[in-house]
Structure formats: C-alpha cells, structure tokens
Coordinates of C-alpha atoms in Angstrom, one line a residue:
M1 CA 124.4 24.1 69.8
M2 CA 122.3 22.5 67.1
T3 CA 119.1 21.0 68.2
I4 CA 119.4 17.7 66.3
S5 CA 122.5 15.8 65.0
I6 CA 121.9 13.3 62.2
V7 CA 124.7 10.8 61.5
L8 CA 124.8 9.2 58.1
P9 CA 127.4 6.5 57.8
V10 CA 128.2 5.4 54.3
Y11 CA 130.3 2.6 52.8
N12 CA 130.2 2.2 49.0
G13 CA 126.8 3.9 48.9
E14 CA 127.1 6.0 45.7
R15 CA 123.9 4.5 44.1
Y16 CA 121.6 6.0 46.8
L17 CA 123.6 8.5 48.8
A18 CA 122.6 11.6 46.9
S19 CA 118.9 10.8 47.4
A20 CA 119.4 10.1 51.1
I21 CA 121.2 13.4 51.6
K22 CA 118.6 15.4 49.6
S23 CA 115.8 13.8 51.8
I24 CA 117.6 15.1 54.9
L25 CA 118.3 18.6 53.5
Q26 CA 114.6 18.9 52.5
Q27 CA 113.3 18.5 56.0
T28 CA 110.7 21.0 57.2
F29 CA 112.7 21.2 60.4
D30 CA 116.1 22.7 59.6
D31 CA 117.9 23.2 62.9
F32 CA 120.2 20.2 62.5
E33 CA 123.6 19.2 61.5
L34 CA 124.3 16.3 59.2
I35 CA 127.5 14.3 60.0
I36 CA 128.5 12.0 57.1
V37 CA 130.9 9.3 58.1
N38 CA 132.6 7.9 55.0
D39 CA 133.8 4.5 56.1
A40 CA 136.7 4.1 53.6
S41 CA 134.4 3.8 50.6
L42 CA 135.9 2.6 47.4
D43 CA 133.3 4.3 45.2
R44 CA 132.2 7.9 44.6
S45 CA 130.6 8.2 48.1
L46 CA 133.1 10.8 49.4
E47 CA 132.8 12.8 46.2
I48 CA 129.0 12.9 46.5
A49 CA 129.2 13.9 50.2
K50 CA 131.7 16.7 49.4
F51 CA 129.4 18.0 46.6
F52 CA 126.6 18.5 49.1
A53 CA 128.9 19.8 51.9
Q54 CA 130.0 22.6 49.6
K55 CA 126.4 23.8 49.2
D56 CA 125.2 23.4 52.8
S57 CA 127.2 24.4 55.9
R58 CA 125.1 22.1 58.1
I59 CA 127.0 19.1 56.6
K60 CA 130.2 17.8 58.2
I61 CA 132.3 15.0 56.7
I62 CA 134.4 12.5 58.6
C63 CA 136.6 10.1 56.7
N64 CA 137.7 6.8 58.2
E65 CA 141.1 5.8 56.8
V66 CA 140.2 2.1 57.0
N67 CA 136.7 0.4 57.0
K68 CA 135.7 0.3 60.6
K69 CA 132.1 -1.0 60.1
L70 CA 128.8 0.5 61.1
P71 CA 128.9 0.6 65.0
A72 CA 132.4 2.2 65.1
S73 CA 131.3 4.7 62.4
L74 CA 128.2 5.6 64.4
N75 CA 130.3 6.3 67.5
I76 CA 132.8 8.3 65.5
G77 CA 130.0 10.5 64.1
F78 CA 128.2 10.9 67.4
N79 CA 131.4 11.8 69.2
K80 CA 131.5 14.9 66.9
A81 CA 127.8 15.7 67.4
S82 CA 126.6 18.8 69.1
G83 CA 122.9 18.2 69.1
S84 CA 120.6 17.7 72.1
Y85 CA 118.7 15.1 70.1
L86 CA 120.3 12.3 68.0
T87 CA 119.4 10.1 65.1
W88 CA 121.1 8.2 62.3
T89 CA 120.1 6.9 59.0
S90 CA 121.6 4.7 56.3
H91 CA 122.8 5.8 52.9
D92 CA 119.8 3.9 51.3
N93 CA 117.1 5.4 53.4
L94 CA 114.9 8.3 52.5
L95 CA 113.2 10.6 55.1
K96 CA 109.8 12.1 54.4
P97 CA 109.9 15.9 54.6
D98 CA 108.3 16.2 58.0
C99 CA 110.0 13.2 59.6
I100 CA 112.5 15.0 61.9
L101 CA 109.9 17.6 62.9
R102 CA 107.3 15.0 63.8
L103 CA 109.7 12.9 65.8
K104 CA 111.0 15.9 67.7
E105 CA 107.5 17.2 68.4
E106 CA 106.4 13.9 69.8
L107 CA 109.5 13.3 71.9
I108 CA 109.0 16.7 73.6
Q109 CA 105.2 16.5 73.9
R110 CA 105.2 13.0 75.2
N111 CA 108.1 13.7 77.6
V112 CA 109.9 10.5 76.5
D113 CA 113.6 9.7 75.8
I114 CA 113.1 7.8 72.6
V115 CA 110.5 8.1 69.9
Y116 CA 110.2 5.8 66.9
A117 CA 107.9 5.5 63.9
N118 CA 106.8 3.2 61.2
C119 CA 108.7 2.9 57.9
E120 CA 108.0 1.9 54.3
E121 CA 110.2 -0.4 52.2
I122 CA 110.5 0.9 48.6
D123 CA 111.9 -0.6 45.5
E124 CA 114.4 0.9 43.0
N125 CA 111.5 2.6 41.2
D126 CA 110.3 4.3 44.4
N127 CA 107.2 2.0 44.7
I128 CA 106.1 1.2 48.2
Q129 CA 106.5 -2.5 48.8
L130 CA 105.7 -2.9 52.4
V131 CA 104.6 -0.7 55.3
K132 CA 106.4 -1.8 58.5
R133 CA 104.3 -0.9 61.5
R134 CA 106.2 -0.7 64.7
D135 CA 103.3 -0.7 67.2
E136 CA 104.2 -3.8 69.2
N137 CA 104.3 -3.6 72.9
I138 CA 107.7 -2.1 73.9
D139 CA 108.3 -5.1 76.2
E140 CA 108.9 -7.1 73.0
L141 CA 112.3 -5.5 72.9
S142 CA 113.5 -8.1 75.4
H143 CA 112.9 -10.7 72.6
R144 CA 113.5 -8.9 69.3
N145 CA 114.1 -5.5 67.7
I146 CA 110.9 -3.7 67.1
I147 CA 112.3 -0.2 66.6
G148 CA 113.2 -0.1 62.9
A149 CA 114.8 2.7 60.8
C150 CA 113.0 5.8 62.0
F151 CA 113.7 7.2 65.5
L152 CA 115.0 10.1 67.5
Y153 CA 116.5 10.1 71.0
K154 CA 117.9 12.4 73.7
L155 CA 121.6 12.9 74.0
A156 CA 121.3 11.6 77.6
V157 CA 120.5 8.1 76.2
H158 CA 123.6 8.0 74.1
E159 CA 125.8 9.3 77.0
S160 CA 124.3 6.9 79.5
L161 CA 124.9 3.9 77.2
G162 CA 128.3 4.9 76.0
G163 CA 127.3 4.7 72.4
Y164 CA 127.1 1.6 70.2
N165 CA 128.8 -1.7 71.0
E166 CA 131.5 -1.9 68.3
N167 CA 131.7 -5.7 68.6
L168 CA 128.1 -6.2 67.6
F169 CA 128.2 -5.4 63.8
L170 CA 124.7 -5.9 62.3
I171 CA 123.0 -6.0 65.7
E172 CA 124.4 -2.8 67.1
D173 CA 121.0 -1.1 66.9
Y174 CA 119.1 -3.9 68.6
D175 CA 121.7 -4.0 71.4
F176 CA 121.4 -0.2 71.8
W177 CA 117.6 -0.3 72.0
A178 CA 117.6 -3.3 74.4
R179 CA 120.1 -1.6 76.7
S180 CA 118.0 1.6 76.6
Y181 CA 114.9 -0.4 77.6
F182 CA 116.7 -2.2 80.5
E183 CA 118.1 1.1 81.7
G184 CA 114.6 2.4 82.0
F185 CA 114.5 5.0 79.3
R186 CA 111.0 5.9 78.1
F187 CA 109.9 4.9 74.6
Y188 CA 107.0 6.2 72.5
H189 CA 105.7 4.8 69.2
L190 CA 104.6 7.4 66.7
N191 CA 102.1 5.6 64.5
E192 CA 103.1 7.4 61.3

C-alpha cells in the first residue's frame, strides 16, 4: 500500500499539465502514487499524461469516456487510490518540492485528520502575485471556504464522507471541508 495517493484531474489542461506533473514527481517524499484522471480532454492532455506514465511507474491514468466534471473525476480517482493519506491538485497547480513531506509530517505529528497550508498565486511567468494565508479560525468553515489548494487528509475522512458530492460542481471542495468540520474531524493549519 502506498502511503499517499495524489489525484490529478485534468480537462483540457495541456498548457500547464507537464509542469504540474513534474512538480509532483520532484517531491522530496516519494512514497506516493499519482492518479491522473483525464476527464475527456479534447487537447493533448492524455498524450502528456502518457508520456510521464511511461517514465514513472507511480503514475496511473484513468480516462473518462465523457466529461464528468471535477467532483465525479475526483471520486473516480480516489476509488482507485491505495494510499493511507489523500490529496488532490489541479492541472494548473505547482507543488513546492517539500510540500507533501511537510503536510504528512504535520498531520502525523499534530495527530489531526486534515492538514492544510498557505498557497501562492503565480502568473504565466512564474512571478508570485499573491500569498494566500489560510490562518483564519477553523470555525470560519461554517461561513466560507478557508482551506485553499494545499492539503492532505486521512483516508478515514474520505471514507466517512463518501467522497465528493457530484452535484456540487465548483463548490465540491467547500462542501467536503464543511462536512469534515461538522463531522468533527480535526484540522491543523501549517503556516507555510
């Protein structure tokens, strides 16, 4: 069993996908599987995913025959996951080299169910535009999504919630975090 499963859903993401995959493969923590869910892309996304999968056995590719949207693609990917810890990222996100390691260390050290960190918005020239700090009180989840794009959680969270609500496209993540909060799962903010 892999320690961490990373799901990467992609729909027409050829512009950024190679960079996103490279940032995952260059993690200092390497006991993970990367599950790329190609959501019926019409561009070269599948070709790019296959190129990387041929070079790294940790990569698995799932192809949706029709576009099922993000929440369904996440559930499809996580249904094939074998990790004890889960995360997902978008095809236009980049992970810093120690991202997964730091999230896992804090999740275990703090004895929590979900750890989340800050993120930076970058432009097409890799210039940092905005640092998004996520240090609000966790009780704010009852009003708005404070988690952001950098997180790791235990498999038990996913199993308890039954995955992402496929009827809530574009707010599937907020719904997932809010349900986690109301179920009593423990969160920790890593201020990095």
